[in-house]
Coordinates of C-alpha atoms in Angstrom, one line a residue:
X1 CA -97.7 -22.6 -6.8
X2 CA -94.9 -20.1 -6.7
X3 CA -94.2 -18.0 -9.8
X4 CA -90.4 -18.0 -9.2
X5 CA -89.9 -20.9 -11.6
X6 CA -91.3 -18.7 -14.4
X7 CA -89.8 -15.4 -13.4
X8 CA -86.2 -16.7 -12.9
X9 CA -85.3 -17.2 -16.6
X10 CA -86.7 -13.7 -17.3
X11 CA -84.5 -12.2 -14.6
X12 CA -81.4 -13.9 -15.9
X13 CA -82.1 -12.7 -19.5
X14 CA -82.5 -9.1 -18.2
X15 CA -79.4 -9.2 -16.1
X16 CA -77.3 -10.5 -19.1
X17 CA -78.8 -7.8 -21.4
X18 CA -78.0 -5.1 -18.9
X19 CA -74.3 -6.2 -18.9
X20 CA -74.2 -5.8 -22.7
X21 CA -75.3 -2.2 -22.5
X22 CA -73.1 -1.1 -19.6
X23 CA -70.0 0.9 -20.4
X24 CA -67.0 -1.3 -19.5
X25 CA -64.5 1.1 -21.1
X26 CA -64.4 3.3 -18.0
X27 CA -61.5 2.3 -15.7
X28 CA -61.7 2.3 -12.0
X29 CA -58.6 4.6 -11.8
X30 CA -56.4 6.7 -14.0
X31 CA -53.5 4.4 -13.3
X32 CA -55.4 1.3 -14.6
X33 CA -56.4 3.3 -17.8
X34 CA -52.8 4.3 -18.5
X35 CA -50.4 1.9 -20.1
X36 CA -47.3 3.8 -18.9
X37 CA -45.2 2.9 -15.8
X38 CA -45.1 5.3 -12.9
X39 CA -42.5 5.9 -10.2
X40 CA -45.0 4.4 -7.7
X41 CA -44.9 1.1 -9.6
X42 CA -41.2 0.6 -9.1
X43 CA -40.3 -2.1 -6.5
X44 CA -37.5 -4.5 -6.0
X45 CA -37.7 -7.9 -7.7
X46 CA -39.4 -10.6 -5.6
X47 CA -36.8 -12.3 -3.4
X48 CA -34.0 -9.8 -4.1
X49 CA -34.3 -8.2 -0.7
X50 CA -34.9 -9.5 2.8
X51 CA -35.0 -8.1 6.3
X52 CA -31.9 -8.4 8.5
X53 CA -32.0 -11.0 11.3
X54 CA -32.1 -9.4 14.8
X55 CA -30.3 -11.6 17.3
X56 CA -30.6 -11.5 21.1
X57 CA -34.1 -10.0 21.3
X58 CA -35.5 -12.5 23.8
X59 CA -36.7 -16.2 23.6
X60 CA -39.8 -15.2 21.7
X61 CA -37.8 -14.2 18.7
X62 CA -36.4 -17.7 18.3
X63 CA -33.0 -16.1 18.3
X64 CA -32.5 -15.1 21.9
X65 CA -30.2 -16.5 24.6
X66 CA -27.5 -18.1 22.6
X67 CA -28.6 -16.4 19.4
X68 CA -28.5 -19.6 17.4
X69 CA -24.9 -20.4 18.3
X70 CA -25.5 -23.3 20.6
X71 CA -23.9 -23.9 23.9
X72 CA -20.2 -23.3 24.5
X73 CA -17.6 -24.5 22.1
X74 CA -15.3 -22.7 19.7
X75 CA -18.0 -21.6 17.4
X76 CA -20.1 -20.1 20.2
X77 CA -17.5 -17.5 21.2
X78 CA -17.0 -14.0 20.1
X79 CA -15.2 -14.0 16.7
X80 CA -16.5 -17.5 16.2
X81 CA -15.4 -19.8 13.4
X82 CA -12.3 -21.5 12.1
X83 CA -10.4 -21.0 8.9
X84 CA -11.4 -22.6 5.7
X85 CA -10.1 -26.2 5.5
X86 CA -9.4 -26.6 9.2
X87 CA -10.6 -29.9 10.6
X88 CA -9.8 -29.7 14.2
X89 CA -6.1 -30.5 14.0
X90 CA -6.3 -33.7 12.0
X91 CA -4.8 -33.9 8.5
X92 CA -7.1 -31.9 6.3
X93 CA -8.5 -33.3 3.1
X94 CA -6.5 -31.1 0.8
X95 CA -3.3 -32.7 2.2
X96 CA -4.6 -36.3 2.0
X97 CA -5.4 -36.1 -1.7
X98 CA -2.3 -37.0 -3.8
X99 CA -1.0 -34.4 -6.2
X100 CA -0.1 -35.2 -9.8
X101 CA 1.8 -32.9 -12.1
X102 CA 2.1 -29.1 -11.7
X103 CA 0.7 -25.9 -13.2
X104 CA 3.3 -23.6 -14.8
X105 CA 2.1 -20.1 -13.8
X106 CA 4.7 -18.5 -16.1
X107 CA 3.6 -20.3 -19.2
X108 CA 1.9 -18.4 -22.1
X109 CA -0.8 -19.5 -24.5
X110 CA -1.5 -17.9 -27.8
X111 CA -4.8 -17.8 -29.7
X112 CA -4.5 -20.0 -32.8
X113 CA -5.3 -18.5 -36.2
X114 CA -5.3 -20.8 -39.2
X115 CA -3.9 -19.4 -42.4
X116 CA -6.9 -20.8 -44.3
X117 CA -9.2 -18.7 -42.0
X118 CA -7.1 -15.7 -42.8
X119 CA -7.4 -16.4 -46.5
X120 CA -11.2 -16.6 -46.2
X121 CA -11.5 -13.4 -44.3
X122 CA -9.3 -11.7 -46.9
X123 CA -11.5 -12.9 -49.8
X124 CA -14.6 -11.7 -48.0
X125 CA -13.1 -8.3 -47.5
X126 CA -13.3 -8.4 -43.7
X127 CA -9.5 -7.7 -43.6
X128 CA -7.7 -5.2 -45.8
X129 CA -4.6 -6.9 -47.4
X130 CA -3.1 -3.6 -48.4
X131 CA -2.6 -2.5 -44.7
X132 CA -0.4 -4.1 -42.1
X133 CA -2.3 -6.9 -40.4
X134 CA -1.9 -6.6 -36.6
X135 CA -3.5 -8.3 -33.6
X136 CA -6.1 -5.5 -33.4
X137 CA -7.2 -5.9 -37.0
X138 CA -7.5 -9.7 -36.5
X139 CA -9.6 -9.4 -33.4
X140 CA -11.8 -6.6 -34.7
X141 CA -12.6 -8.7 -37.8
X142 CA -13.7 -11.6 -35.5
X143 CA -11.2 -14.0 -37.0
X144 CA -10.2 -14.6 -33.4
X145 CA -13.0 -14.0 -30.9
X146 CA -11.1 -12.0 -28.2
X147 CA -7.9 -12.7 -26.4
X148 CA -9.2 -13.4 -22.9
X149 CA -6.6 -15.7 -21.3
X150 CA -4.2 -15.4 -24.2
X151 CA -0.9 -13.6 -24.6
X152 CA -1.2 -13.0 -28.4
X153 CA -2.0 -14.7 -31.7
X154 CA -0.1 -17.4 -33.4
X155 CA -0.5 -18.0 -37.2
X156 CA -0.3 -21.7 -38.1
X157 CA -1.5 -24.3 -40.5
X158 CA -1.3 -24.7 -44.3
X159 CA -2.8 -22.6 -47.0
X160 CA -6.0 -23.4 -48.8
X161 CA -5.2 -23.9 -52.5
X162 CA -8.7 -22.9 -53.5
X163 CA -8.4 -19.3 -52.0
X164 CA -5.9 -16.6 -53.1
X165 CA -3.1 -15.5 -50.8
X166 CA -1.8 -12.0 -51.6
X167 CA 1.4 -10.5 -50.4
X168 CA 0.8 -9.6 -46.7
X169 CA 2.6 -7.6 -44.1
X170 CA 1.9 -9.4 -40.7
X171 CA 2.8 -8.3 -37.2
X172 CA 1.5 -11.0 -35.0
X173 CA 3.0 -12.7 -31.9
X174 CA 4.3 -16.0 -33.4
X175 CA 4.2 -18.1 -36.5
X176 CA 4.5 -21.8 -37.3
X177 CA 7.1 -22.9 -39.8
X178 CA 4.6 -23.9 -42.5
X179 CA 2.6 -20.6 -42.2
X180 CA 5.8 -18.5 -42.3
X181 CA 7.0 -20.2 -45.4
X182 CA 3.6 -19.7 -47.1
X183 CA 3.5 -16.0 -46.4
X184 CA 7.1 -15.4 -47.5
X185 CA 6.7 -17.5 -50.7
X186 CA 3.6 -15.3 -51.5
X187 CA 5.9 -12.2 -51.4
X188 CA 4.8 -11.1 -47.9
X189 CA 6.8 -10.1 -44.8
X190 CA 6.6 -11.3 -41.2
X191 CA 7.4 -9.7 -37.8
X192 CA 6.9 -11.4 -34.4
X193 CA 6.0 -8.6 -32.0
X194 CA 5.8 -8.8 -28.2
X195 CA 2.8 -7.3 -26.3
X196 CA 2.1 -7.2 -22.7
X197 CA -1.5 -7.0 -21.3
X198 CA -1.6 -3.2 -21.7
X199 CA -0.2 -3.4 -25.2
X200 CA -2.9 -6.0 -26.2
X201 CA -5.7 -3.7 -24.9
X202 CA -4.1 -0.8 -26.9
X203 CA -4.1 -2.9 -30.0
X204 CA -7.7 -4.1 -29.6
X205 CA -9.3 -0.9 -28.4
X206 CA -7.3 2.0 -29.9
X207 CA -10.1 4.5 -29.3
X208 CA -9.7 4.2 -25.5
X209 CA -6.1 5.4 -25.8
X210 CA -6.6 8.5 -27.8
X211 CA -4.4 11.3 -26.4
X212 CA -2.5 9.0 -24.1
X213 CA 1.2 8.3 -24.7
X214 CA 2.0 4.7 -23.9
X215 CA 5.4 3.3 -24.5
X216 CA 5.6 -0.1 -26.0
X217 CA 6.9 -2.6 -23.4
X218 CA 9.9 -4.8 -24.1
X219 CA 9.9 -8.5 -23.2
X220 CA 11.3 -9.2 -19.7
X221 CA 11.3 -13.0 -19.5
X222 CA 14.5 -14.6 -20.7
X223 CA 12.7 -16.9 -23.1
X224 CA 10.8 -14.0 -24.6
X225 CA 14.0 -11.9 -25.0
X226 CA 15.8 -14.7 -26.8
X227 CA 12.7 -15.4 -29.0
X228 CA 12.0 -11.8 -30.2
X229 CA 15.7 -11.1 -30.8
X230 CA 16.2 -14.2 -32.9
X231 CA 16.0 -13.4 -36.7
X232 CA 15.1 -17.1 -37.4
X233 CA 11.9 -16.5 -35.4
X234 CA 11.2 -13.2 -37.3
X235 CA 11.6 -11.3 -34.0
X236 CA 11.0 -7.6 -34.3
X237 CA 14.1 -6.8 -32.1
X238 CA 16.5 -8.8 -34.3
X239 CA 17.4 -5.7 -36.4
X240 CA 17.9 -3.3 -33.5
X241 CA 20.0 -5.8 -31.5
X242 CA 22.6 -7.3 -33.9
X243 CA 24.4 -9.2 -31.1
X244 CA 23.0 -12.1 -29.1
X245 CA 20.8 -11.1 -26.2
X246 CA 22.7 -13.6 -24.0
X247 CA 25.7 -11.2 -23.9
X248 CA 23.6 -8.2 -22.7
X249 CA 23.4 -7.1 -19.2
X250 CA 20.0 -6.0 -17.7
X251 CA 21.0 -2.4 -17.8
X252 CA 22.0 -2.6 -21.5
X253 CA 18.7 -4.3 -22.3
X254 CA 16.5 -1.7 -20.5
X255 CA 18.5 1.2 -22.0
X256 CA 18.4 -0.3 -25.5
X257 CA 22.2 -0.1 -26.0
X258 CA 23.3 -3.4 -27.6
X259 CA 26.9 -4.6 -27.0
X260 CA 29.1 -5.1 -30.0
X261 CA 29.2 -8.5 -31.5
X262 CA 32.3 -10.6 -30.6
X263 CA 33.7 -12.4 -33.5

């Protein structure tokens, strides 16, 4: 009879006990023992890089001969390909689909600001009522989350009777009739101010324009000129241009010399 059946359990116990007393704290290398990253560990993310395809290197490369272009035809020639939407001369799909309406690329949209939201931000102290409230102060207080795609801010809505409304001095883009009446009845003042894209960036990020002299742009579109020179719309140019903007020539408008009012 073999004695292996008796010695095998003893060998397993000895081997397990030897593992208990071995020093496992020693690492195989200094890099494994260190928890810091090294320059040698830097590598591109998996899948972010790939080797360039090499065409015309023989049939063994699977891209030899015609180099994957097929035989003859327009797409097999040098400078191959056709323009986007070309369908071989037939009526393309973008001309078959009927069109409905139009997109006015000259239209402007304004970020809405409710007067009740303005009241809540004033009561929380996020906007100082003693200073002139401009587009920059509104955006920096997060009452309006940025002006991406907008041409300014328009105040609208009705007041919240549960919140106070102090006398404010507002310089925003436009106002609704109810919001303007509420501000004026509270003893405040309004002024509709025009801003182009550069002017809006200057209002929102004044720190980026320190030391730079940037002249405020005047409105150039006819509708904007008539709006910001209208005292009924609280236009900021209504006081500097007493006469109607319809009677001004382009040179008089750019030079800022209003014509005399004709009675």
